[in-house]
Amino acid sequence: MKTEVKSQFRLEPVVFHTLNTLFMLIVVIVTLYPFLHTMAISFNDGSDSLKGGVYVWPHTWTLQNYKAVFVSGTIYHAAFISVSRTVISTVLGVFLTTMLAYTLAQPHYIFRKKISMLFILTMYFNAGLIPNYFLIKDLGLRNSFWVYILPGLVSAFNLIVIRTYIRSLPGSLVESAKIDGAGDFRIFWRIVFPLCTPVLATIALFIAVGSWNSWFDTFLYASSEQNLSSLQYEMMKLLGSTMSTNNDPSMMAGANTNQTQAMVTPASIQAAITIVTAMPILFVYPFLQRYFVVGLNLGSVKE
Amino acid sequence: MRKKVKRSLIVLCIGMISTALLLSGCSGSGKTSGGGSAAESSGDDTKPITLSVFMDAPGQQPTADNKIYKLIKEKTGVSLNMEFLVGDLQQKLGVMIAGGDYPDLISGNDKLINAGAYIPLEDLIEKYAPNLKKHYAEVWNQMKDPKDGHIYVLPSYGVYTGSVHDTTYQGPGFYLQKDVLKEMGYPTPKTLEEYFDIIAKYKAKHPDMIGFETLNFDWRVFPLQNAPEHLSGHPNDGGVIVDNNKAQIFADKDIAKTYYKKLNEVNAQGLLDKEAFVQNYDQYLAKIASGRVIGMFDQHWNFQDGENSLISQGKIGSTYVGFPLMYPGAKEYYRDRGGLNLNRGFGISVKAKDPVRIIKFMDALMTEDWQKTLQWGIKGEDYEVKEDGTFYRTPEQRKNADNNTWKLANKADSFFGYMPKMQGSYSDGNATDPGTQPQEFYDSLKPYDQEILKAYNHKTWAEFFKEPGPNPVYFPAYTIILEDGSAAQLASTKLNDLSVKYLPKAIMASPSEFDSVWQDYVNQIHKLDIKAYEDRMNEQIQWRIENWSSK
Amino acid sequence: MSEIVLTGEVKSKKKKKRVDPEIGVSLSWKTLKAQKQLIFMSVPIAIYLIIFSYVPVWGWLMAFQNYRPALSFWKQDWVGLQQFRFLFQDDAFLGVLRNTIAMSFINLVLGFVTAIALALLLNEIKVRFFKRTVQTISYLPHFLSWVIAAGIVATSLSVDDGIVNTVLMKLHLIDQPVMWLSKGHYFWGIVGLSNVWKEVGWNTIIYLAAITSIDPSLYEAASIDGAGRFHKMRYVTLPGIKSTFIILLIMNIGHILDAGFEVQYLLGNGLVVDWSQTIDIFVLKYGISMGNYSLATAAGIFKTIVSVILVFIANSIAKRLGEERLV
């Protein structure tokens, strides 16, 4: 490929696009495989999967694994909780982070450095499990829905990413708005926020995926309240219980070894769980992709 | 314009979701506080009460209309709000203890005992729980905490009544495939030499097979580490062997060296799976499930999943029979009488509002009638009774009992697993649970299995191992608790790290290098504070002997 | 607003960016009043942060105790630097530190190079549907847990019909299957490649977003000047995402001691233990699982100190080079 670099030959685009397409096909195969494999395992009989040989297509079809996932009636409410926390966290998180990023991108702002530093440091320390637990307890957030929203609302990483993006925007837009007498909030909301669409889509994706996938906050702060259980937490519960029945010698002591029937194994359950929990969030990205268009932001200003 | 509409839509959505959440949150807390207020009086024993329960193993919420929990609620007034462990136990315990947020009933744990999370139970049992008192009479002293002599946790397993029937065998052994036994003329290997001889001869005829398999992954290191103690005639005491009530580690001893040297030879002959030390647990199970593994040392329950897969493929011939191999002159001690399940089971927390009611509830479930309901199920639905009074299950009922989905609606296993229970047999002669009922066992055997058993002149798989005598008083040593952060615990962890690292090295070394790798390993072990570990074990063994000998 | 303004802006960008945006503003009632909107938009969020992130830092005192959760905080046993001593004096610690840094470094380099390369190549795809499909598929592995991903890696690397060995044998690159996971010197590479495989699509997203901030007229101008494809990548796209790249780099340098533990734990085994153990595994084994929260806290403090020092060094280098920076 390197030899093509310098040549201005007309064949170049054809060669490049062919090679590039081939390369992308390899990327697709390599990254699609694990997902197809998981899907195949999720539709395959657990004990059949155990002996290997299932790649991207099930050998012995069964819905047993999915039945095991949906048997507990609790997962519907848990899914509702998960969707709610994801939507609320994303909307609030994107709004607040961008607003803060806007202020920190203003070179004249007096607290710019102090607040930036305050946030940056948080990326590199963690107070620890127990102090955090006491904080949540003292704030009265235990067994409250808001424990899913408040603690991670504005993350330093997202803040910096947005700030970097805002800084790369043409400064003249803000300047001219200021000359027109617009206040900072107005400039932020009317001009900067819409201009940031591509990066906001990215950050929205990050927050949504993070919120959707998290179960540790349920584990620590809301585990005794079934009404607040999230989908991921219910799935962890299910996976754990599948594993433990296969691991506990005292439970197995009386078990009948000579059974013949389709069975679920930890691996087959896990595959089904992965598909069930990943599917909804997977569709977020394709939806957000339409905001990833080159020049979109500038175009919107031109209107 | 379009944008505005969209935004207000989002705001509206959020508003609606939040309201819905607030409402559902309210109803949730409403329920629990209702249960709390009912708990205030302990006079009425069937008044509705909700007990919060935490169990330190993963489990699944039973369905809302589960018939056993429904029955419990009807008869005792108790509903259970159960929380199962999700994620890491240590982290959970850390915040639970630090915050002092305990439910009414908590599964036993020594960290919680040390933290003072449980109330002493002796007086409560004495006053309110005649059934429990009778049940635990034999082991009363064993249940006492080594530190202050109180009973905090009621052991869930290990108290036997009537005759005990062992049918299957879930313990340690050197396993061989049934097809191998059949083809080799039903041999009974007694030593490592005879065992590996069988494997070598069989593999010569079937070169695609894997000779010997082992596992050294995560916490599942016992297939590699535990064999020497059994070969030398010791029961499963974990990381130590106990002779004349004195414990010592065996990792650095000759009984270990002999075994691993043998594995080194076996490896040089190409009989050991090349990948044995690299594979994870799933890969290990996959090999067993493929029917290609001639034999391995393991505890049966650990490879049960692989065997279940073989059974459902109809490959009964590839399932396994265990043999108790011995060093020359050693006396067999593979099978043991399950010891008391110390510190497992439930304790009542200091936060429980009505301990008397709770102990009465636990006592109520200790009658034979309740035990039958909890272990066998409901007569006519989950099991049948013959004219002579023997319990049995129809094939349909047996199938149900193996079905997880069915169990969530019809059994109370997850909770009952932690409750005090009868084991052995009831006063009417039936086994306490279907799995140990002899006839139940025979009926579920495949013809191929019957053929094998007949060839060896045995009736059950357990008979391949010697009937265990009474346990030594201290037994088992692996239930001795190493205190958190102690030198003993540190030494034990580091010893395990060394074994995980050096044993594969030694076994895979060329035979001429084995001795030097082994010497290296032993030297590393001797750098550790092994004495602290052994001292702790011995101190506790002595304590048990002094306090457990009297009933 | 017209295009002319924008292009003019972009052209003068280079000069403007070199100017340090720090313009002396003194703290006075006048500035406070002038910036009251900015203050209202940021200070409440900062207070929120102090509550949720800084208040619990009292917990660091645990590192100097022998913390037992059952006792109240002030009844704990104070042990000074004992936890730190345990950490640094353990024979294994140096090796663990080496493994952590090595794996982080490999992840950092591979992660950045592959993500940027993929972003650039994706950007060249003209068929929008194909581009979006590739993007979406490439980020799928991010949603698999390490348990599943590591299982696939282990199976692929198996000597027993593993795809990697099969392919290499077919290509005659090796004559017999290699037991990849039994060799310590392959371990870091395997972890690095596994990380790339799992995260490259996900890591690309942020660069794809950054590419959108590049003014299309720059490409047009370059084309008029006769620049080829690679010329445009080199002189338009890369500079366009440079600030994002540098910011991410500075932030990630601070995570050099966070090599994680899951993948190492799941792929590791007794034979490669001298290469696979990371700080996080060490802390899990001797800290959390022994109920020693103090050790875990001490290790956390150590990591924080190293991180903060590294980030500030990286930041000041960036500052000296006149690049985008964190603070």
PDB file of N, CA and C in Angstrom, chain A residues 105-141:
ATOM      1  N   ALA A 105     -14.543  26.746  28.714  1.00  0.00           N
ATOM      2  CA  ALA A 105     -13.870  27.044  27.450  1.00  0.00           C
ATOM      3  C   ALA A 105     -13.730  28.547  27.247  1.00  0.00           C
ATOM      4  N   GLN A 106     -14.277  29.327  28.183  1.00  0.00           N
ATOM      5  CA  GLN A 106     -14.159  30.785  28.066  1.00  0.00           C
ATOM      6  C   GLN A 106     -12.850  31.251  28.696  1.00  0.00           C
ATOM      7  N   PRO A 107     -11.947  31.766  27.893  1.00  0.00           N
ATOM      8  CA  PRO A 107     -10.623  32.105  28.419  1.00  0.00           C
ATOM      9  C   PRO A 107     -10.659  33.142  29.537  1.00  0.00           C
ATOM     10  N   HIS A 108     -11.700  33.978  29.545  1.00  0.00           N
ATOM     11  CA  HIS A 108     -11.705  35.042  30.558  1.00  0.00           C
ATOM     12  C   HIS A 108     -12.315  34.631  31.882  1.00  0.00           C
ATOM     13  N   TYR A 109     -12.933  33.497  31.900  1.00  0.00           N
ATOM     14  CA  TYR A 109     -13.686  33.128  33.094  1.00  0.00           C
ATOM     15  C   TYR A 109     -12.760  32.941  34.297  1.00  0.00           C
ATOM     16  N   ILE A 110     -13.070  33.621  35.383  1.00  0.00           N
ATOM     17  CA  ILE A 110     -12.127  33.654  36.511  1.00  0.00           C
ATOM     18  C   ILE A 110     -11.931  32.305  37.196  1.00  0.00           C
ATOM     19  N   PHE A 111     -12.981  31.480  37.256  1.00  0.00           N
ATOM     20  CA  PHE A 111     -12.812  30.195  37.945  1.00  0.00           C
ATOM     21  C   PHE A 111     -12.428  29.067  36.982  1.00  0.00           C
ATOM     22  N   ARG A 112     -12.096  29.458  35.752  1.00  0.00           N
ATOM     23  CA  ARG A 112     -11.852  28.449  34.730  1.00  0.00           C
ATOM     24  C   ARG A 112     -10.830  27.411  35.189  1.00  0.00           C
ATOM     25  N   LYS A 113      -9.681  27.916  35.633  1.00  0.00           N
ATOM     26  CA  LYS A 113      -8.597  26.995  35.997  1.00  0.00           C
ATOM     27  C   LYS A 113      -8.956  26.167  37.226  1.00  0.00           C
ATOM     28  N   LYS A 114      -9.522  26.845  38.215  1.00  0.00           N
ATOM     29  CA  LYS A 114      -9.813  26.152  39.473  1.00  0.00           C
ATOM     30  C   LYS A 114     -10.806  25.013  39.250  1.00  0.00           C
ATOM     31  N   ILE A 115     -11.873  25.325  38.550  1.00  0.00           N
ATOM     32  CA  ILE A 115     -12.895  24.289  38.354  1.00  0.00           C
ATOM     33  C   ILE A 115     -12.372  23.182  37.441  1.00  0.00           C
ATOM     34  N   SER A 116     -11.593  23.549  36.422  1.00  0.00           N
ATOM     35  CA  SER A 116     -11.022  22.518  35.546  1.00  0.00           C
ATOM     36  C   SER A 116     -10.184  21.558  36.361  1.00  0.00           C
ATOM     37  N   MET A 117      -9.338  22.125  37.196  1.00  0.00           N
ATOM     38  CA  MET A 117      -8.447  21.301  38.017  1.00  0.00           C
ATOM     39  C   MET A 117      -9.253  20.382  38.927  1.00  0.00           C
ATOM     40  N   LEU A 118     -10.281  20.971  39.531  1.00  0.00           N
ATOM     41  CA  LEU A 118     -11.130  20.199  40.433  1.00  0.00           C
ATOM     42  C   LEU A 118     -11.664  18.945  39.728  1.00  0.00           C
ATOM     43  N   PHE A 119     -12.082  19.108  38.487  1.00  0.00           N
ATOM     44  CA  PHE A 119     -12.649  17.972  37.757  1.00  0.00           C
ATOM     45  C   PHE A 119     -11.585  16.997  37.282  1.00  0.00           C
ATOM     46  N   ILE A 120     -10.488  17.555  36.781  1.00  0.00           N
ATOM     47  CA  ILE A 120      -9.462  16.670  36.223  1.00  0.00           C
ATOM     48  C   ILE A 120      -8.942  15.711  37.286  1.00  0.00           C
ATOM     49  N   LEU A 121      -8.717  16.249  38.479  1.00  0.00           N
ATOM     50  CA  LEU A 121      -8.183  15.380  39.534  1.00  0.00           C
ATOM     51  C   LEU A 121      -9.086  14.179  39.817  1.00  0.00           C
ATOM     52  N   THR A 122     -10.391  14.376  39.679  1.00  0.00           N
ATOM     53  CA  THR A 122     -11.290  13.269  40.030  1.00  0.00           C
ATOM     54  C   THR A 122     -11.082  12.041  39.151  1.00  0.00           C
ATOM     55  N   MET A 123     -10.441  12.232  38.007  1.00  0.00           N
ATOM     56  CA  MET A 123     -10.214  11.067  37.151  1.00  0.00           C
ATOM     57  C   MET A 123      -9.185  10.123  37.757  1.00  0.00           C
ATOM     58  N   TYR A 124      -8.385  10.650  38.665  1.00  0.00           N
ATOM     59  CA  TYR A 124      -7.251   9.846  39.116  1.00  0.00           C
ATOM     60  C   TYR A 124      -7.328   9.424  40.578  1.00  0.00           C
ATOM     61  N   PHE A 125      -8.432   9.689  41.227  1.00  0.00           N
ATOM     62  CA  PHE A 125      -8.543   9.110  42.564  1.00  0.00           C
ATOM     63  C   PHE A 125      -9.931   8.551  42.799  1.00  0.00           C
ATOM     64  N   ASN A 126      -9.965   7.685  43.764  1.00  0.00           N
ATOM     65  CA  ASN A 126     -11.215   7.071  44.147  1.00  0.00           C
ATOM     66  C   ASN A 126     -11.159   6.951  45.661  1.00  0.00           C
ATOM     67  N   ALA A 127     -12.175   7.466  46.314  1.00  0.00           N
ATOM     68  CA  ALA A 127     -12.125   7.486  47.777  1.00  0.00           C
ATOM     69  C   ALA A 127     -12.218   6.088  48.357  1.00  0.00           C
ATOM     70  N   GLY A 128     -12.796   5.165  47.626  1.00  0.00           N
ATOM     71  CA  GLY A 128     -12.943   3.804  48.138  1.00  0.00           C
ATOM     72  C   GLY A 128     -14.394   3.473  48.415  1.00  0.00           C
ATOM     73  N   LEU A 129     -14.603   2.181  48.469  1.00  0.00           N
ATOM     74  CA  LEU A 129     -15.937   1.625  48.603  1.00  0.00           C
ATOM     75  C   LEU A 129     -16.696   2.141  49.818  1.00  0.00           C
ATOM     76  N   ILE A 130     -16.064   2.027  50.976  1.00  0.00           N
ATOM     77  CA  ILE A 130     -16.775   2.287  52.222  1.00  0.00           C
ATOM     78  C   ILE A 130     -17.064   3.782  52.419  1.00  0.00           C
ATOM     79  N   PRO A 131     -16.091   4.676  52.209  1.00  0.00           N
ATOM     80  CA  PRO A 131     -16.425   6.102  52.327  1.00  0.00           C
ATOM     81  C   PRO A 131     -17.542   6.516  51.373  1.00  0.00           C
ATOM     82  N   ASN A 132     -17.519   6.002  50.154  1.00  0.00           N
ATOM     83  CA  ASN A 132     -18.596   6.331  49.222  1.00  0.00           C
ATOM     84  C   ASN A 132     -19.940   5.837  49.728  1.00  0.00           C
ATOM     85  N   TYR A 133     -19.918   4.670  50.319  1.00  0.00           N
ATOM     86  CA  TYR A 133     -21.157   4.114  50.854  1.00  0.00           C
ATOM     87  C   TYR A 133     -21.725   5.017  51.943  1.00  0.00           C
ATOM     88  N   PHE A 134     -20.847   5.484  52.823  1.00  0.00           N
ATOM     89  CA  PHE A 134     -21.311   6.365  53.893  1.00  0.00           C
ATOM     90  C   PHE A 134     -21.883   7.657  53.332  1.00  0.00           C
ATOM     91  N   LEU A 135     -21.240   8.166  52.281  1.00  0.00           N
ATOM     92  CA  LEU A 135     -21.735   9.397  51.675  1.00  0.00           C
ATOM     93  C   LEU A 135     -23.168   9.205  51.175  1.00  0.00           C
ATOM     94  N   ILE A 136     -23.358   8.135  50.426  1.00  0.00           N
ATOM     95  CA  ILE A 136     -24.683   7.878  49.856  1.00  0.00           C
ATOM     96  C   ILE A 136     -25.705   7.680  50.971  1.00  0.00           C
ATOM     97  N   LYS A 137     -25.278   6.974  52.002  1.00  0.00           N
ATOM     98  CA  LYS A 137     -26.180   6.724  53.120  1.00  0.00           C
ATOM     99  C   LYS A 137     -26.551   8.047  53.820  1.00  0.00           C
ATOM    100  N   ASP A 138     -25.548   8.871  54.074  1.00  0.00           N
ATOM    101  CA  ASP A 138     -25.800  10.123  54.775  1.00  0.00           C
ATOM    102  C   ASP A 138     -26.628  11.087  53.937  1.00  0.00           C
ATOM    103  N   LEU A 139     -26.504  10.997  52.631  1.00  0.00           N
ATOM    104  CA  LEU A 139     -27.308  11.873  51.776  1.00  0.00           C
ATOM    105  C   LEU A 139     -28.733  11.345  51.627  1.00  0.00           C
ATOM    106  N   GLY A 140     -28.978  10.176  52.231  1.00  0.00           N
ATOM    107  CA  GLY A 140     -30.319   9.607  52.135  1.00  0.00           C
ATOM    108  C   GLY A 140     -30.638   9.046  50.760  1.00  0.00           C
ATOM    109  N   LEU A 141     -29.618   8.703  50.008  1.00  0.00           N
ATOM    110  CA  LEU A 141     -29.865   8.207  48.659  1.00  0.00           C
ATOM    111  C   LEU A 141     -29.985   6.686  48.589  1.00  0.00           C
TER     112      LEU A 141
END
